[in-house]
PDB file of C-alpha atoms and ligand atoms in Angstrom:
ATOM      1  CA  MET S   1      35.847 -18.716 -19.184  1.00  0.00           C
ATOM      2  CA  LEU S   2      33.397 -20.138 -16.665  1.00  0.00           C
ATOM      3  CA  GLY S   3      31.732 -22.163 -19.434  1.00  0.00           C
ATOM      4  CA  ILE S   4      35.029 -23.827 -20.284  1.00  0.00           C
ATOM      5  CA  ARG S   5      35.595 -24.709 -16.646  1.00  0.00           C
ATOM      6  CA  LEU S   6      32.155 -26.286 -16.358  1.00  0.00           C
ATOM      7  CA  ASN S   7      32.744 -28.409 -19.450  1.00  0.00           C
ATOM      8  CA  LEU S   8      35.996 -29.641 -17.949  1.00  0.00           C
ATOM      9  CA  ALA S   9      34.065 -30.514 -14.805  1.00  0.00           C
ATOM     10  CA  MET S  10      31.693 -32.674 -16.814  1.00  0.00           C
ATOM     11  CA  LEU S  11      34.533 -34.524 -18.522  1.00  0.00           C
ATOM     12  CA  ARG S  12      36.053 -35.223 -15.161  1.00  0.00           C
ATOM     13  CA  VAL S  13      32.753 -36.657 -13.915  1.00  0.00           C
ATOM     14  CA  VAL S  14      32.643 -39.130 -16.780  1.00  0.00           C
ATOM     15  CA  ASN S  15      36.178 -40.232 -15.969  1.00  0.00           C
ATOM     16  CA  THR S  16      35.654 -40.643 -12.255  1.00  0.00           C
ATOM     17  CA  THR S  17      35.212 -44.235 -11.256  1.00  0.00           C
ATOM     18  CA  HIS S  18      35.474 -44.347  -7.475  1.00  0.00           C
ATOM     19  CA  GLN S  19      32.386 -44.403  -5.281  1.00  0.00           C
ATOM     20  CA  ARG S  20      31.854 -41.186  -3.434  1.00  0.00           C
ATOM     21  CA  SER S  21      29.247 -39.944  -0.990  1.00  0.00           C
ATOM     22  CA  ARG S  22      26.825 -37.147  -1.802  1.00  0.00           C
ATOM     23  CA  ASN S  23      28.842 -34.299  -0.327  1.00  0.00           C
ATOM     24  CA  LEU S  24      30.759 -31.377  -1.718  1.00  0.00           C
ATOM     25  CA  ILE S  25      34.148 -30.752  -0.115  1.00  0.00           C
ATOM     26  CA  LEU S  26      35.907 -27.456  -0.592  1.00  0.00           C
ATOM     27  CA  ILE S  27      39.676 -27.464  -0.279  1.00  0.00           C
ATOM     28  CA  GLY S  28      42.150 -24.654  -0.842  1.00  0.00           C
ATOM     29  CA  PHE S  29      44.569 -22.305   0.820  1.00  0.00           C
ATOM     30  CA  MET S  30      43.583 -19.907   3.613  1.00  0.00           C
ATOM     31  CA  GLY S  31      41.642 -16.945   2.258  1.00  0.00           C
ATOM     32  CA  THR S  32      40.383 -18.578  -0.928  1.00  0.00           C
ATOM     33  CA  GLY S  33      36.733 -18.180   0.102  1.00  0.00           C
ATOM     34  CA  LYS S  34      35.880 -21.749   1.159  1.00  0.00           C
ATOM     35  CA  THR S  35      33.569 -20.640   3.953  1.00  0.00           C
ATOM     36  CA  THR S  36      31.847 -17.794   2.097  1.00  0.00           C
ATOM     37  CA  ILE S  37      31.363 -19.793  -1.093  1.00  0.00           C
ATOM     38  CA  GLY S  38      30.511 -22.949   0.858  1.00  0.00           C
ATOM     39  CA  LYS S  39      27.638 -21.279   2.706  1.00  0.00           C
ATOM     40  CA  ARG S  40      26.148 -19.906  -0.503  1.00  0.00           C
ATOM     41  CA  VAL S  41      26.478 -23.199  -2.361  1.00  0.00           C
ATOM     42  CA  ALA S  42      24.965 -25.131   0.545  1.00  0.00           C
ATOM     43  CA  LYS S  43      21.921 -22.874   0.382  1.00  0.00           C
ATOM     44  CA  SER S  44      21.541 -23.381  -3.379  1.00  0.00           C
ATOM     45  CA  LEU S  45      21.882 -27.159  -3.139  1.00  0.00           C
ATOM     46  CA  GLY S  46      19.773 -27.522   0.016  1.00  0.00           C
ATOM     47  CA  PHE S  47      22.782 -29.087   1.771  1.00  0.00           C
ATOM     48  CA  ARG S  48      23.963 -28.570   5.346  1.00  0.00           C
ATOM     49  CA  PHE S  49      27.078 -26.401   5.703  1.00  0.00           C
ATOM     50  CA  VAL S  50      29.849 -27.742   7.931  1.00  0.00           C
ATOM     51  CA  ASP S  51      33.302 -26.325   8.576  1.00  0.00           C
ATOM     52  CA  THR S  52      36.156 -28.492   9.848  1.00  0.00           C
ATOM     53  CA  ASP S  53      37.832 -25.523  11.588  1.00  0.00           C
ATOM     54  CA  GLN S  54      34.662 -24.787  13.545  1.00  0.00           C
ATOM     55  CA  LEU S  55      34.236 -28.441  14.492  1.00  0.00           C
ATOM     56  CA  VAL S  56      37.876 -28.724  15.610  1.00  0.00           C
ATOM     57  CA  ALA S  57      37.496 -25.632  17.799  1.00  0.00           C
ATOM     58  CA  LYS S  58      34.297 -27.036  19.268  1.00  0.00           C
ATOM     59  CA  ARG S  59      35.911 -30.385  20.001  1.00  0.00           C
ATOM     60  CA  ALA S  60      38.965 -28.781  21.605  1.00  0.00           C
ATOM     61  CA  GLY S  61      36.847 -26.274  23.534  1.00  0.00           C
ATOM     62  CA  LYS S  62      39.078 -23.416  22.359  1.00  0.00           C
ATOM     63  CA  LYS S  63      39.781 -21.290  19.319  1.00  0.00           C
ATOM     64  CA  ILE S  64      42.299 -22.386  16.698  1.00  0.00           C
ATOM     65  CA  PRO S  65      45.108 -19.960  17.658  1.00  0.00           C
ATOM     66  CA  LYS S  66      44.851 -21.253  21.242  1.00  0.00           C
ATOM     67  CA  ILE S  67      45.082 -24.882  20.065  1.00  0.00           C
ATOM     68  CA  PHE S  68      48.268 -24.086  18.122  1.00  0.00           C
ATOM     69  CA  GLU S  69      49.693 -22.099  21.026  1.00  0.00           C
ATOM     70  CA  GLU S  70      48.909 -24.518  23.842  1.00  0.00           C
ATOM     71  CA  ASP S  71      48.903 -27.936  22.141  1.00  0.00           C
ATOM     72  CA  GLY S  72      50.883 -27.431  18.914  1.00  0.00           C
ATOM     73  CA  GLU S  73      50.122 -27.973  15.235  1.00  0.00           C
ATOM     74  CA  GLU S  74      50.312 -31.773  15.461  1.00  0.00           C
ATOM     75  CA  ALA S  75      47.485 -31.843  18.019  1.00  0.00           C
ATOM     76  CA  PHE S  76      45.441 -29.597  15.739  1.00  0.00           C
ATOM     77  CA  ARG S  77      46.072 -31.906  12.754  1.00  0.00           C
ATOM     78  CA  LYS S  78      45.021 -34.956  14.736  1.00  0.00           C
ATOM     79  CA  LEU S  79      41.717 -33.344  15.681  1.00  0.00           C
ATOM     80  CA  GLU S  80      41.260 -32.166  12.086  1.00  0.00           C
ATOM     81  CA  THR S  81      41.554 -35.741  10.791  1.00  0.00           C
ATOM     82  CA  GLU S  82      39.046 -37.008  13.389  1.00  0.00           C
ATOM     83  CA  VAL S  83      36.578 -34.295  12.441  1.00  0.00           C
ATOM     84  CA  LEU S  84      37.030 -34.949   8.717  1.00  0.00           C
ATOM     85  CA  GLN S  85      36.395 -38.638   9.291  1.00  0.00           C
ATOM     86  CA  ASP S  86      33.158 -37.813  11.127  1.00  0.00           C
ATOM     87  CA  CYS S  87      32.028 -35.434   8.378  1.00  0.00           C
ATOM     88  CA  ALA S  88      32.776 -38.058   5.736  1.00  0.00           C
ATOM     89  CA  ALA S  89      30.209 -40.349   7.329  1.00  0.00           C
ATOM     90  CA  GLY S  90      27.385 -37.904   6.546  1.00  0.00           C
ATOM     91  CA  VAL S  91      25.658 -36.954   3.289  1.00  0.00           C
ATOM     92  CA  ASP S  92      24.113 -33.864   1.686  1.00  0.00           C
ATOM     93  CA  GLN S  93      26.695 -31.548   3.167  1.00  0.00           C
ATOM     94  CA  VAL S  94      29.030 -28.855   1.938  1.00  0.00           C
ATOM     95  CA  ILE S  95      32.211 -29.439   3.919  1.00  0.00           C
ATOM     96  CA  SER S  96      34.562 -26.481   4.112  1.00  0.00           C
ATOM     97  CA  THR S  97      38.034 -27.612   5.176  1.00  0.00           C
ATOM     98  CA  GLY S  98      41.061 -25.929   6.746  1.00  0.00           C
ATOM     99  CA  GLY S  99      43.772 -24.980   4.246  1.00  0.00           C
ATOM    100  CA  GLY S 100      46.215 -27.556   5.587  1.00  0.00           C
ATOM    101  CA  ILE S 101      43.888 -30.558   5.467  1.00  0.00           C
ATOM    102  CA  ILE S 102      45.803 -31.969   2.487  1.00  0.00           C
ATOM    103  CA  THR S 103      49.091 -32.126   4.419  1.00  0.00           C
ATOM    104  CA  ARG S 104      48.190 -35.459   6.061  1.00  0.00           C
ATOM    105  CA  PRO S 105      48.323 -38.328   3.546  1.00  0.00           C
ATOM    106  CA  GLU S 106      45.495 -40.206   5.301  1.00  0.00           C
ATOM    107  CA  ASN S 107      43.214 -37.204   4.763  1.00  0.00           C
ATOM    108  CA  LEU S 108      43.598 -37.538   0.989  1.00  0.00           C
ATOM    109  CA  GLU S 109      42.028 -40.988   1.172  1.00  0.00           C
ATOM    110  CA  ILE S 110      39.200 -39.752   3.376  1.00  0.00           C
ATOM    111  CA  LEU S 111      38.534 -36.789   1.066  1.00  0.00           C
ATOM    112  CA  LYS S 112      38.303 -39.022  -1.975  1.00  0.00           C
ATOM    113  CA  LYS S 113      35.551 -41.133  -0.451  1.00  0.00           C
ATOM    114  CA  ALA S 114      33.801 -38.267   1.302  1.00  0.00           C
ATOM    115  CA  GLY S 115      32.461 -36.657  -1.864  1.00  0.00           C
ATOM    116  CA  TYR S 116      33.167 -34.349  -4.771  1.00  0.00           C
ATOM    117  CA  VAL S 117      36.271 -32.276  -4.059  1.00  0.00           C
ATOM    118  CA  ILE S 118      36.611 -28.780  -5.462  1.00  0.00           C
ATOM    119  CA  TRP S 119      39.831 -26.819  -5.045  1.00  0.00           C
ATOM    120  CA  LEU S 120      39.343 -23.073  -4.798  1.00  0.00           C
ATOM    121  CA  LYS S 121      42.501 -21.397  -6.087  1.00  0.00           C
ATOM    122  CA  ALA S 122      43.738 -17.828  -5.730  1.00  0.00           C
ATOM    123  CA  SER S 123      47.032 -16.057  -6.357  1.00  0.00           C
ATOM    124  CA  PRO S 124      49.353 -15.290  -3.397  1.00  0.00           C
ATOM    125  CA  GLU S 125      48.577 -11.574  -3.883  1.00  0.00           C
ATOM    126  CA  THR S 126      44.826 -12.125  -3.617  1.00  0.00           C
ATOM    127  CA  ILE S 127      45.275 -14.387  -0.612  1.00  0.00           C
ATOM    128  CA  TYR S 128      47.486 -11.847   1.155  1.00  0.00           C
ATOM    129  CA  GLU S 129      44.953  -9.121   0.436  1.00  0.00           C
ATOM    130  CA  ARG S 130      42.182 -11.214   1.977  1.00  0.00           C
ATOM    131  CA  VAL S 131      43.962 -12.471   5.093  1.00  0.00           C
ATOM    132  CA  GLN S 132      46.194  -9.580   6.128  1.00  0.00           C
ATOM    133  CA  ARG S 133      43.839  -8.078   8.725  1.00  0.00           C
ATOM    134  CA  ASN S 134      42.783 -11.402  10.202  1.00  0.00           C
ATOM    135  CA  ARG S 135      44.643 -12.647  13.288  1.00  0.00           C
ATOM    136  CA  ASN S 136      42.972 -16.049  13.455  1.00  0.00           C
ATOM    137  CA  ARG S 137      45.547 -17.850  11.351  1.00  0.00           C
ATOM    138  CA  PRO S 138      48.510 -18.862  13.495  1.00  0.00           C
ATOM    139  CA  LEU S 139      50.638 -20.022  10.553  1.00  0.00           C
ATOM    140  CA  LEU S 140      50.568 -16.514   9.089  1.00  0.00           C
ATOM    141  CA  GLN S 141      51.675 -14.675  12.232  1.00  0.00           C
ATOM    142  CA  THR S 142      55.201 -14.248  10.846  1.00  0.00           C
ATOM    143  CA  ASP S 143      57.431 -11.251  10.061  1.00  0.00           C
ATOM    144  CA  ASP S 144      56.635 -11.563   6.366  1.00  0.00           C
ATOM    145  CA  PRO S 145      53.206 -13.177   5.875  1.00  0.00           C
ATOM    146  CA  GLU S 146      53.288 -12.660   2.107  1.00  0.00           C
ATOM    147  CA  GLU S 147      56.509 -14.676   1.853  1.00  0.00           C
ATOM    148  CA  THR S 148      55.025 -17.321   4.182  1.00  0.00           C
ATOM    149  CA  ILE S 149      51.978 -17.588   1.915  1.00  0.00           C
ATOM    150  CA  ARG S 150      54.211 -18.104  -1.136  1.00  0.00           C
ATOM    151  CA  ASN S 151      56.307 -20.768   0.616  1.00  0.00           C
ATOM    152  CA  LEU S 152      53.329 -22.671   2.005  1.00  0.00           C
ATOM    153  CA  LEU S 153      51.580 -22.524  -1.373  1.00  0.00           C
ATOM    154  CA  ASP S 154      54.691 -23.930  -3.068  1.00  0.00           C
ATOM    155  CA  GLU S 155      54.777 -26.775  -0.550  1.00  0.00           C
ATOM    156  CA  ARG S 156      51.119 -27.571  -0.876  1.00  0.00           C
ATOM    157  CA  VAL S 157      50.181 -27.044  -4.497  1.00  0.00           C
ATOM    158  CA  GLY S 158      51.006 -30.639  -5.486  1.00  0.00           C
ATOM    159  CA  LEU S 159      48.839 -31.931  -2.653  1.00  0.00           C
ATOM    160  CA  TYR S 160      45.825 -29.843  -3.644  1.00  0.00           C
ATOM    161  CA  GLU S 161      46.363 -31.098  -7.196  1.00  0.00           C
ATOM    162  CA  LYS S 162      46.333 -34.694  -5.990  1.00  0.00           C
ATOM    163  CA  ALA S 163      43.200 -34.230  -3.902  1.00  0.00           C
ATOM    164  CA  ASN S 164      40.866 -32.327  -6.241  1.00  0.00           C
ATOM    165  CA  ASP S 165      38.234 -33.460  -8.724  1.00  0.00           C
ATOM    166  CA  LEU S 166      37.869 -29.932 -10.084  1.00  0.00           C
ATOM    167  CA  SER S 167      39.751 -26.682  -9.579  1.00  0.00           C
ATOM    168  CA  VAL S 168      38.293 -23.207  -9.872  1.00  0.00           C
ATOM    169  CA  ALA S 169      40.611 -20.203 -10.242  1.00  0.00           C
ATOM    170  CA  THR S 170      38.747 -17.533  -8.305  1.00  0.00           C
ATOM    171  CA  ASP S 171      40.941 -14.508  -9.156  1.00  0.00           C
ATOM    172  CA  GLY S 172      38.840 -12.126 -11.177  1.00  0.00           C
ATOM    173  CA  LEU S 173      35.579 -13.967 -10.539  1.00  0.00           C
ATOM    174  CA  THR S 174      32.799 -12.459  -8.452  1.00  0.00           C
ATOM    175  CA  LEU S 175      31.348 -14.394  -5.519  1.00  0.00           C
ATOM    176  CA  ASP S 176      28.241 -14.998  -7.629  1.00  0.00           C
ATOM    177  CA  GLU S 177      30.261 -16.425 -10.517  1.00  0.00           C
ATOM    178  CA  THR S 178      32.315 -18.723  -8.310  1.00  0.00           C
ATOM    179  CA  SER S 179      29.250 -19.888  -6.386  1.00  0.00           C
ATOM    180  CA  PHE S 180      27.370 -20.572  -9.612  1.00  0.00           C
ATOM    181  CA  GLY S 181      30.254 -22.578 -11.125  1.00  0.00           C
ATOM    182  CA  VAL S 182      30.727 -24.586  -7.952  1.00  0.00           C
ATOM    183  CA  THR S 183      26.997 -25.245  -7.512  1.00  0.00           C
ATOM    184  CA  GLU S 184      26.347 -26.348 -11.068  1.00  0.00           C
ATOM    185  CA  SER S 185      29.390 -28.584 -11.398  1.00  0.00           C
ATOM    186  CA  THR S 186      28.455 -30.212  -8.092  1.00  0.00           C
ATOM    187  CA  ARG S 187      24.920 -30.903  -9.312  1.00  0.00           C
ATOM    188  CA  VAL S 188      26.369 -32.678 -12.354  1.00  0.00           C
ATOM    189  CA  ALA S 189      29.060 -34.523 -10.421  1.00  0.00           C
ATOM    190  CA  LEU S 190      26.677 -35.795  -7.766  1.00  0.00           C
ATOM    191  CA  GLY S 191      23.952 -36.697 -10.270  1.00  0.00           C
ATOM    192  CA  MET S 192      21.468 -34.216  -8.905  1.00  0.00           C
ATOM    193  CA  GLY S 193      19.892 -33.485 -12.270  1.00  0.00           C
TER     194      GLY S 193
HETATM  195  C1  LIG G   1      45.406 -23.704   8.227  1.00  0.00           C
HETATM  196  C2  LIG G   1      44.268 -23.104   7.734  1.00  0.00           C
HETATM  197  C3  LIG G   1      43.177 -22.623   8.593  1.00  0.00           C
HETATM  198  C4  LIG G   1      43.156 -23.437   9.892  1.00  0.00           C
HETATM  199  C5  LIG G   1      44.500 -23.428  10.560  1.00  0.00           C
HETATM  200  C6  LIG G   1      45.594 -24.004   9.675  1.00  0.00           C
HETATM  201  C7  LIG G   1      46.477 -24.132   7.279  1.00  0.00           C
HETATM  202  O1  LIG G   1      41.928 -22.769   7.929  1.00  0.00           O
HETATM  203  O2  LIG G   1      42.742 -24.760   9.641  1.00  0.00           O
HETATM  204  O3  LIG G   1      44.801 -22.100  10.903  1.00  0.00           O
HETATM  205  O4  LIG G   1      47.336 -24.929   7.661  1.00  0.00           O
HETATM  206  O5  LIG G   1      46.444 -23.675   6.112  1.00  0.00           O
HETATM  207  P1  LIG G   1      41.419 -21.769   6.751  1.00  0.00           P
HETATM  208  O6  LIG G   1      41.968 -22.294   5.467  1.00  0.00           O
HETATM  209  O7  LIG G   1      39.924 -21.919   6.823  1.00  0.00           O
HETATM  210  O8  LIG G   1      41.877 -20.405   7.084  1.00  0.00           O
END
């Protein structure tokens, strides 16, 4: 299965014509493992790990739930775009992004130039399983988080599709398998031999 995905990655590389910087960007819904996988892949590639959520919180001087609560989602999105733009100016980084980064059209353009974009996918059930005990995600503090996940996924799936160079379905893969697939396809895509 993994082998097939890697071959697809290579085909995609051949077909990609736009100039991109030497970064890996991980996109995907909340709870798809962007941070965990990103840290491991960064280590393997010798890249710096950066996380747009962490940088937004740092810039705002408060945690993400507080930004949503006090300033609203729009303020969060504005900061997220600024941070993404800053990250895109660097190289040799694994950039883990917030799940909603693809909701702003201008971010899609930035992502494209910023590097190789991998979409980590997971089923709504897996996502729910992974996020249910975590209170750091304001958009999931609803009466029925599982339903919210399904609705948000439906809204966003086309945007993730538009933004990615390669997608990896993580359901049923171990962390090692996902990290390996992501690392090796990135090496090929970024011409790292
Ligand atoms: C969000 C995802 C979160 C964070 C914020 C909004 C979203 O990041 O940026 O809570 O809109 O999907 P993670 O995907 O890292 O949880």
